[in-house]
Coordinates of C-alpha atoms and ligand atoms in Angstrom, one line a residue:
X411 CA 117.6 88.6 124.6
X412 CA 116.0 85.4 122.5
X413 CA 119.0 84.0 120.7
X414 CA 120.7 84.9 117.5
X415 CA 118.9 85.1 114.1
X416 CA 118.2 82.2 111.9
X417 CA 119.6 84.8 109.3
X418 CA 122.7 84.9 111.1
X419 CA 122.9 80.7 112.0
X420 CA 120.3 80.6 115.3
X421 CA 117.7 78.7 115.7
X422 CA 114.5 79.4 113.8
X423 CA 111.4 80.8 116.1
X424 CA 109.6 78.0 114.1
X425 CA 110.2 75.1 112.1
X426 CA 106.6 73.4 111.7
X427 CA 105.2 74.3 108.1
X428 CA 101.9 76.4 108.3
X429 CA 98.4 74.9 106.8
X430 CA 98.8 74.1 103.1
X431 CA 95.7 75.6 100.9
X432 CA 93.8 74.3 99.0
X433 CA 92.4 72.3 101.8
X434 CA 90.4 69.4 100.5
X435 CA 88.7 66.0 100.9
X436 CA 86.4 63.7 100.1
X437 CA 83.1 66.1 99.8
X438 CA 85.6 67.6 96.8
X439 CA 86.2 64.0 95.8
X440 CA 82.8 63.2 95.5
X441 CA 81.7 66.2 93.8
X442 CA 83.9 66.1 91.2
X443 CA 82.7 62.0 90.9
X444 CA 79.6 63.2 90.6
X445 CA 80.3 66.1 87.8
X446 CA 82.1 63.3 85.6
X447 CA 79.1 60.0 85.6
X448 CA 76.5 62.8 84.6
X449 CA 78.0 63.3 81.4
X450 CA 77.3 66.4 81.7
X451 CA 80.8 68.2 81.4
X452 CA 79.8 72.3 79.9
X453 CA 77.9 74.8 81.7
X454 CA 75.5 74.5 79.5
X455 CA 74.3 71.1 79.8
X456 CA 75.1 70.0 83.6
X457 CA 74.0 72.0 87.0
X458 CA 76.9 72.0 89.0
X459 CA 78.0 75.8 87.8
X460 CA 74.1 76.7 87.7
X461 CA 73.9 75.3 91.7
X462 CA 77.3 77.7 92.1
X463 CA 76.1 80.8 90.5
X464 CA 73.0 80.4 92.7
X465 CA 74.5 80.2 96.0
X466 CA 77.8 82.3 95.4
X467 CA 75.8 85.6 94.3
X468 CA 73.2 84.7 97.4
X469 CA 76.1 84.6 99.7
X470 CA 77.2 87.9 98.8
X471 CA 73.4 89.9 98.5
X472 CA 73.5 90.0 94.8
X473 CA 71.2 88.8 92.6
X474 CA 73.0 87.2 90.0
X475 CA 76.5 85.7 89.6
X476 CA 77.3 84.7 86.1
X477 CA 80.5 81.7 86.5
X478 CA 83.7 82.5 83.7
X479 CA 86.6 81.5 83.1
X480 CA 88.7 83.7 85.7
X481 CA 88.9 87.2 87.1
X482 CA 90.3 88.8 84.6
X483 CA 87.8 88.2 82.3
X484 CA 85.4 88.9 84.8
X485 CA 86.7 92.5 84.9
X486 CA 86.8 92.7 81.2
X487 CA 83.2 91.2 80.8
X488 CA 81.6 93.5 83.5
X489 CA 83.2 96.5 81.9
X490 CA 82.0 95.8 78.0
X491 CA 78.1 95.3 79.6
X492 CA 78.5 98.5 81.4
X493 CA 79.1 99.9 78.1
X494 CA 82.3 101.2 78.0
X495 CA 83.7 102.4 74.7
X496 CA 87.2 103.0 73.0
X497 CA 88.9 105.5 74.5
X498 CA 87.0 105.8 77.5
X499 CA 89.0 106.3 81.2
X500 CA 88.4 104.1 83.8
X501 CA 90.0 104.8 87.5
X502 CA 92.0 101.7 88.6
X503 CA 94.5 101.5 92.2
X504 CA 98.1 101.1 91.1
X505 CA 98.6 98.4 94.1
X506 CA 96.6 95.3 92.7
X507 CA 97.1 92.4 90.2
X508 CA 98.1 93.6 86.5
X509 CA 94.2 92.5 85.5
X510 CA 92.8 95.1 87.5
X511 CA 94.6 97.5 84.8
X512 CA 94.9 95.0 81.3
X513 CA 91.1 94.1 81.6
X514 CA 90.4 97.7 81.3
X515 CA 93.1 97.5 78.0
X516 CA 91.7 94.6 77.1
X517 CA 87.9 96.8 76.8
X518 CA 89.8 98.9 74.6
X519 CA 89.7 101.8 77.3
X520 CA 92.4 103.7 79.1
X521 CA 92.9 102.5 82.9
X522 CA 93.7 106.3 84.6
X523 CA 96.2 105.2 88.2
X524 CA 95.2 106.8 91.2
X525 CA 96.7 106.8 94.4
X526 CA 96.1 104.9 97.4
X527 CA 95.7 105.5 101.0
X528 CA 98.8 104.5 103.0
X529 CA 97.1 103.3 106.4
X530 CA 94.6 100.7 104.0
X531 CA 96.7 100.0 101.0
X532 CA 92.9 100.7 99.1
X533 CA 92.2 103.8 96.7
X534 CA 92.0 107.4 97.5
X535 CA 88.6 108.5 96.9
X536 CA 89.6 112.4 96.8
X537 CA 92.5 111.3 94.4
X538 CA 89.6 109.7 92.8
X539 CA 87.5 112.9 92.5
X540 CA 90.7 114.7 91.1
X541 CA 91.1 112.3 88.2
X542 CA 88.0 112.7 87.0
X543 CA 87.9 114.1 83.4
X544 CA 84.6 114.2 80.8
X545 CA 86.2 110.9 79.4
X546 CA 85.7 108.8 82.6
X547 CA 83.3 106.3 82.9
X548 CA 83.5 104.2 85.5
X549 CA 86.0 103.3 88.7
X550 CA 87.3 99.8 89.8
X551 CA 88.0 99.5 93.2
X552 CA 90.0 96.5 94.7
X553 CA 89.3 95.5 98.2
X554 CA 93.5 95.0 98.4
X555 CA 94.0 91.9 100.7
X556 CA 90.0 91.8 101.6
X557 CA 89.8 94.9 103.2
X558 CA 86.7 97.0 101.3
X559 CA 87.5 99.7 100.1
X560 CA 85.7 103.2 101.2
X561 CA 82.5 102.3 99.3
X562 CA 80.3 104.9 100.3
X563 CA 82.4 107.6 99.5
X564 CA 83.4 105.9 96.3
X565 CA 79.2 105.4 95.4
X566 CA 78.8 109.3 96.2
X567 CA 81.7 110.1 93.3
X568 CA 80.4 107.8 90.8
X569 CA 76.9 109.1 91.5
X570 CA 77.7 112.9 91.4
X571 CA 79.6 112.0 88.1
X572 CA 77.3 108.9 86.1
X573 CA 80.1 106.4 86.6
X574 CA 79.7 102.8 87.1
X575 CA 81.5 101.0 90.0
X576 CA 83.1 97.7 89.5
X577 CA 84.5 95.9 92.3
X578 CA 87.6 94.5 92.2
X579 CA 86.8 91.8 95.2
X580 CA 89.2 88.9 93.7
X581 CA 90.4 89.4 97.3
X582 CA 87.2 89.6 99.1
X583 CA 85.3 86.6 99.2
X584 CA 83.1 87.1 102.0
X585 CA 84.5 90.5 103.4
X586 CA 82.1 93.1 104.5
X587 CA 81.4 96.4 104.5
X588 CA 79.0 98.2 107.0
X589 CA 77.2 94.9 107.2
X590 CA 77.0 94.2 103.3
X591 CA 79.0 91.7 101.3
X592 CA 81.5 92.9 99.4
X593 CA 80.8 92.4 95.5
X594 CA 77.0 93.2 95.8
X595 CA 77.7 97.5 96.9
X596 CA 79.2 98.7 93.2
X597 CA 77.3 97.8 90.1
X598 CA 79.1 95.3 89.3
X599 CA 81.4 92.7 91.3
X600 CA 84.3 90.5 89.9
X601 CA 85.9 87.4 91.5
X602 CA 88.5 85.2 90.9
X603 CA 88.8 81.3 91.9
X604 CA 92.6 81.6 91.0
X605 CA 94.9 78.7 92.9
X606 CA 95.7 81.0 96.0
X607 CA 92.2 82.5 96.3
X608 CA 90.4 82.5 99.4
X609 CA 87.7 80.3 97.1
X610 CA 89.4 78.2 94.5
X611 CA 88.8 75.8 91.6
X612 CA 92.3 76.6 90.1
X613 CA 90.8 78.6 87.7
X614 CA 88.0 80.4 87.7
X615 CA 85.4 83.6 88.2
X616 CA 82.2 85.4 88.9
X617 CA 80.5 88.6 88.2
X618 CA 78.2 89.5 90.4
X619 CA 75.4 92.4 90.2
X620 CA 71.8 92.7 90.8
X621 CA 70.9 94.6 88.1
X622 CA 69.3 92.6 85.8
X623 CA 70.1 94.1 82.2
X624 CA 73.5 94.2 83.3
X625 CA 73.4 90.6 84.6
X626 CA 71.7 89.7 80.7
X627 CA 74.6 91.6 79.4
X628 CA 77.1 89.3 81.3
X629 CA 75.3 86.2 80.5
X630 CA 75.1 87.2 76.6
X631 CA 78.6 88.4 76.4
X632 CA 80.3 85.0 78.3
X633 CA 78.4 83.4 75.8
X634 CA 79.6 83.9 72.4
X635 CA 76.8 86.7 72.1
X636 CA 73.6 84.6 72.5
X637 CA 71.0 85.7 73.9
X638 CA 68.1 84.2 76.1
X639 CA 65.7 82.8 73.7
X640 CA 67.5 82.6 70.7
X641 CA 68.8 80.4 68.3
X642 CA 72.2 78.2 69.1
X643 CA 74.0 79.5 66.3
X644 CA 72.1 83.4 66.8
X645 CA 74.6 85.9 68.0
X646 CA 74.0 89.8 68.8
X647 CA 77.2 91.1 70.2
X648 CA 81.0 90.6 70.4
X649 CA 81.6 88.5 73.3
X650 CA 83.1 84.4 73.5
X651 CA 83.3 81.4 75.4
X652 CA 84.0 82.4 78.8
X653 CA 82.4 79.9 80.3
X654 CA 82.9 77.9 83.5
X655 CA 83.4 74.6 83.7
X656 CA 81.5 72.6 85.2
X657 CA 84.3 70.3 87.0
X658 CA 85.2 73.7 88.4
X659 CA 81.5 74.2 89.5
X660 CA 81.8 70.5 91.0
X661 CA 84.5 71.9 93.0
X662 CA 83.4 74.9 94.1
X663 CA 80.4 73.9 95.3
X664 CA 82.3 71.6 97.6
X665 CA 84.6 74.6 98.5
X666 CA 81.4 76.3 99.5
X667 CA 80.7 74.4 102.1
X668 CA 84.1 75.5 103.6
X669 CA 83.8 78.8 103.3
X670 CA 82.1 80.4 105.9
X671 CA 83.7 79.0 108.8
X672 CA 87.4 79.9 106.7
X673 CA 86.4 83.1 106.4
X674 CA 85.4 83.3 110.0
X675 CA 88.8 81.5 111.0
X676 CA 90.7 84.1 109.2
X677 CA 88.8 86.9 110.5
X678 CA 89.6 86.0 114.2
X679 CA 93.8 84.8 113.5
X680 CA 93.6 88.4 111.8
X681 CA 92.3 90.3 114.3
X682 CA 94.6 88.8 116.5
X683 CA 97.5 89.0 115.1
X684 CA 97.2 93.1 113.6
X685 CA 96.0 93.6 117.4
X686 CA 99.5 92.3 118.5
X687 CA 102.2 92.7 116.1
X688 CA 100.7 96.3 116.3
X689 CA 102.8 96.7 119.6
X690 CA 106.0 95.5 117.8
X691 CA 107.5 99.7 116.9
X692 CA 107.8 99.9 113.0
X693 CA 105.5 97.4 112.3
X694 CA 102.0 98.8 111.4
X695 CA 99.3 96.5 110.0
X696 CA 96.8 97.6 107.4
X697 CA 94.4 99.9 109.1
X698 CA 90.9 97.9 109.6
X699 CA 88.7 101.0 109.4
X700 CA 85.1 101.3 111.0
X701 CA 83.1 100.6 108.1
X702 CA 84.7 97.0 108.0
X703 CA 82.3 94.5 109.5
X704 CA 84.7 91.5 108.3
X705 CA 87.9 91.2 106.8
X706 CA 88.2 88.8 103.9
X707 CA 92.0 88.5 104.5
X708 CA 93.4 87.3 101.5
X709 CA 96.5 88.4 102.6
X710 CA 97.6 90.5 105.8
X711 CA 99.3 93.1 104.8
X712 CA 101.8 95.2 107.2
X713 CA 103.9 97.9 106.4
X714 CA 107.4 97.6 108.1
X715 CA 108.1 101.7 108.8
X716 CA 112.0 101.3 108.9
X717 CA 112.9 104.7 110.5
X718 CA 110.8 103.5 113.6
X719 CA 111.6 99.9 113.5
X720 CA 115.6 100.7 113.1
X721 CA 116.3 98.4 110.1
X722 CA 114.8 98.2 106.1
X723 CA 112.0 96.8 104.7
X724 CA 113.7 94.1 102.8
X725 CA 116.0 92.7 105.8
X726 CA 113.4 92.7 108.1
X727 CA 111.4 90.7 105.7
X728 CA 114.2 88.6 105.0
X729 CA 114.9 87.7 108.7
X730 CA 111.2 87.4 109.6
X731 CA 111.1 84.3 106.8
X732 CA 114.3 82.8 107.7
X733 CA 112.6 82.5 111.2
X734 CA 110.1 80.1 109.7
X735 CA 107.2 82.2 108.4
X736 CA 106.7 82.3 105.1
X737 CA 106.6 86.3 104.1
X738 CA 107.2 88.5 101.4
X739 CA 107.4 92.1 100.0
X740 CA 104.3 92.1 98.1
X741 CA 104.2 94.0 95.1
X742 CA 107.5 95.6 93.8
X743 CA 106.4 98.4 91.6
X744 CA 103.3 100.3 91.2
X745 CA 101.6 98.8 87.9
X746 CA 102.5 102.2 85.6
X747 CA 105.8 101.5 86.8
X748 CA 105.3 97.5 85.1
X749 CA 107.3 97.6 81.7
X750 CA 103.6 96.8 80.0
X751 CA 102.7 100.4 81.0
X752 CA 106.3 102.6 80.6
X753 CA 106.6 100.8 76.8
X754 CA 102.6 100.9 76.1
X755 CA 103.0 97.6 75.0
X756 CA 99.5 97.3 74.6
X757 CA 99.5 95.2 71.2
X758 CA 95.9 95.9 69.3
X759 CA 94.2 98.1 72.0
X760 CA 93.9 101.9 72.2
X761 CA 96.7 102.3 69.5
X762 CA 96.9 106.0 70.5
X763 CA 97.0 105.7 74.2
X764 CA 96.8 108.9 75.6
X765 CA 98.4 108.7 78.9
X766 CA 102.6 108.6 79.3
X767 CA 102.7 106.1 82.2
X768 CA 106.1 107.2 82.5
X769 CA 105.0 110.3 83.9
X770 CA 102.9 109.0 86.9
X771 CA 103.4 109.0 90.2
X772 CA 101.3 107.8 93.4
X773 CA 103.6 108.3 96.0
X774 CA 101.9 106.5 98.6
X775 CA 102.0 102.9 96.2
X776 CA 105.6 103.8 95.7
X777 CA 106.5 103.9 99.3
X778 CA 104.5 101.2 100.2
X779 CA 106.2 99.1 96.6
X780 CA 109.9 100.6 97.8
X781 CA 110.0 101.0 100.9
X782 CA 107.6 99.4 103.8
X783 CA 104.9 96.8 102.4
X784 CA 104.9 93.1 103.7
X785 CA 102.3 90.2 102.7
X786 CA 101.6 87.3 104.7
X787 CA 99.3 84.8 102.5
X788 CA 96.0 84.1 103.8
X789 CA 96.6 80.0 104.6
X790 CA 98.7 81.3 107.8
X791 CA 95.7 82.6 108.8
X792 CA 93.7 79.0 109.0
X793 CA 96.2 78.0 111.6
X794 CA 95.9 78.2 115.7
X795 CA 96.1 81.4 118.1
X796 CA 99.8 79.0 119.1
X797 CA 100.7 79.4 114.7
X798 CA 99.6 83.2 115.2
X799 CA 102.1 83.6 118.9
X800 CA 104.8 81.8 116.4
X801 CA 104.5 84.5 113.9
X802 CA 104.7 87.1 116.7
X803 CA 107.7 86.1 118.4
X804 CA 109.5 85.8 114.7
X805 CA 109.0 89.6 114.4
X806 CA 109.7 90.5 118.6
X807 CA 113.0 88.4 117.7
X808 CA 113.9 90.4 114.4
X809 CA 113.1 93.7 116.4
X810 CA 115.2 92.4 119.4
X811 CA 118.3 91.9 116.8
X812 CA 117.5 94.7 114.4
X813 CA 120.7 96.6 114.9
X814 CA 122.4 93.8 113.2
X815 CA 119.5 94.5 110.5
X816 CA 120.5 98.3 109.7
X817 CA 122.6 99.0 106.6
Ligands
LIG328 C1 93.1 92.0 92.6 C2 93.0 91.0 91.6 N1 92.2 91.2 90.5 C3 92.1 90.4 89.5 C4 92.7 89.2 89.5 C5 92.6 88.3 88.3 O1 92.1 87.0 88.6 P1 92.5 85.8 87.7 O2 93.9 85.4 88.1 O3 91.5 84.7 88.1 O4 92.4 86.2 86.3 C6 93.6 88.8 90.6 C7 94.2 87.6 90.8 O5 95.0 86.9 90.4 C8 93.7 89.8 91.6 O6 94.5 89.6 92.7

């Protein structure tokens, strides 16, 4: 047996610190240079966010990608030019980011929680299909950690039913699905260029779609309500400025560059690591089903089944880190469970909120929340197959000791 815990005083499996993210140079050095002597410092004027939009939405098979200020916004943009209205429903996971739900408040709709699929940590699509009511109008997906989510079945619903898809792929920066990037399958697509994205500027996002009224919408809406053509001062519909920046563009164009090979990094440290920590018993990475053709990885998510592993979520989690690598439980509640949702502190929007979030339960987010989900952030993932072996023995160690885990 490998000796004692680093919980418990032993040595730790690993004391080297993982890569650091962002990772940046001199190509980011010079871009931003560049952004700065052309004077050029709005969206507007310069062509570093133009040369962005360009190659992000061709990188992901869509036809336009429309640069704002982060993904949140995104969400809330793609949903006005899809035309949602006060009062309408839109389907949203409860395991995501708070924006995922507040952008559809922020439209003045009502987000409608629906359960998730234990083995992927994405959404149900039968749950889906059950939550449908003549009030629904359109589903947001989240590709959670860069997984997609089931897609097809996902398109069939919204099809059978009129509903626009919007995908939630602030996770999912070149993740695929059957072959197609993620972001370019639903209607719409929303990104985020948050610090710890798998693309960053700090702050930023996209939409992407390749429909082009929608993609006019966007533009229009971002844009204080102007519209192609018009007048400086001519405005048609409620909208701001949402724009991108074009330091951010500078950035992210530089970033670009990166991104492929990242992504391909990731994919293969990933792989690897679900393929062994698989063996470990209790420990049971999120299921890469058939239809992914590349994980973004954002995060690797596990779930830590404590009746088979012999000790609970949180002290395995605890004793993993104190080995050296940096881990935590993800999400703590479900997002109805969020005191924004139980209190329907929802300041201006849909004053008479119809849903008592209270009342809801998704049993497999609350398990996963409670009880067995682990994240490990997605710069682990940019290190060596040796980094990946480290993380490995941490949890073969934990397991060894886990009787001194168990409460
Ligand atoms: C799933 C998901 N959706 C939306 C967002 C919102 O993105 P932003 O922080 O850029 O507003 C985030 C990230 O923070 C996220 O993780």
């Amino acid at each position: 047996m490998s000796g004692k815990l680093a919980l418990h005083g032993g040595t730790p499996v690993r004391t080297r610190p993982f890569p650091s993210w962002p990772v940046f140079g001199e190509p980011e050095e010079r871009a931003l240079l560049r952004a700065l002597h052309s004077g050029k410092w709005g969206k507007l004027d310069g062509s570093e966010v133009a040369t962005f939009e360009r190659r992000f939405a061709e990188y992901h098979g869509a036809r336009h990608g429309i640069g704002v200020v982060n993904g949140t916004v995104s969400l809330r943009l793609a949903l006005m030019a899809a035309g949602i209205r006060a009062g309408d429903e839109v389907i949203v996971p409860p395991y995501t980011f708070l924006a995922t739900a507040t952008a559809v408040i922020e439209a003045n709709a009502v987000p409608v929680f629906v359960d998730i699929r234990i083995e992927t940590f994405n959404i149900d699509p039968p749950a889906i299909e059950a939550a449908i009511t003549p009030r629904t109008r359109a589903i947001i997906p989240v590709h959670m950690g860069g997984l997609p989510a089931d897609m097809d079945a996902i398109m069939a619903i919204a099809e059978r039913h009129g509903l626009t898809v919007i995908e939630d792929a602030a996770h999912a920066h070149g993740a695929e699905y059957k072959g197609r990037r993620c972001g370019s399958i639903g209607h719409l697509g929303s990104f985020s260029f948050q610090s710890t994205k798998n693309l960053s500027s700090g702050e930023g996002g996209m939409i992407t779609t390749s429909d082009d009224d929608l993609a006019a919408k966007c533009r229009s809406l971002h844009n204080c309500g102007r519209v192609a053509g018009g007048l400086w001062y001519e405005h048609h519909v409620i909208g701001g400025n949402y724009r991108l920046g074009e330091f951010q563009g500078a950035i992210l164009n530089a970033q670009m560059d990166r991104l492929e090979e990242q992504v391909r990094t990731r994919e293969r440290n990933g792989r690897y690591l679900a393929e062994k920590l698989a063996a470990i018993p209790g420990i049971v990475p999120q299921e890469r089903t058939a239809d992914c053709t590349r994980h973004g990885y954002h995060l690797f998510l596990l779930r830590v089944d404590p009746a088979v592993f012999g000790a609970p979520r949180d002290a395995v989690v605890k004793a993993v880190a104190a080995e050296g690598i940096p881990i935590c439980g993800g999400y703590a509640v479900p997002l109805y469970r969020q005191p924004l949702f139980v209190n329907r502190a929802f300041g201006p929007f849909i004053p008479q909120a119809p849903v008592d979030y209270s009342r809801v339960r998704c049993p497999n987010c609350e398990q996963i929340c409670f009880e067995q989900g682990a994240w490990m952030e997605q710069r682990l993932l940019l290190g060596t197959r040796e980094d990946m072996d480290d993380i490995v023995r941490a949890f073969a160690k934990v397991y060894e000791h886990r009787d001194q885990l168990a409460v």
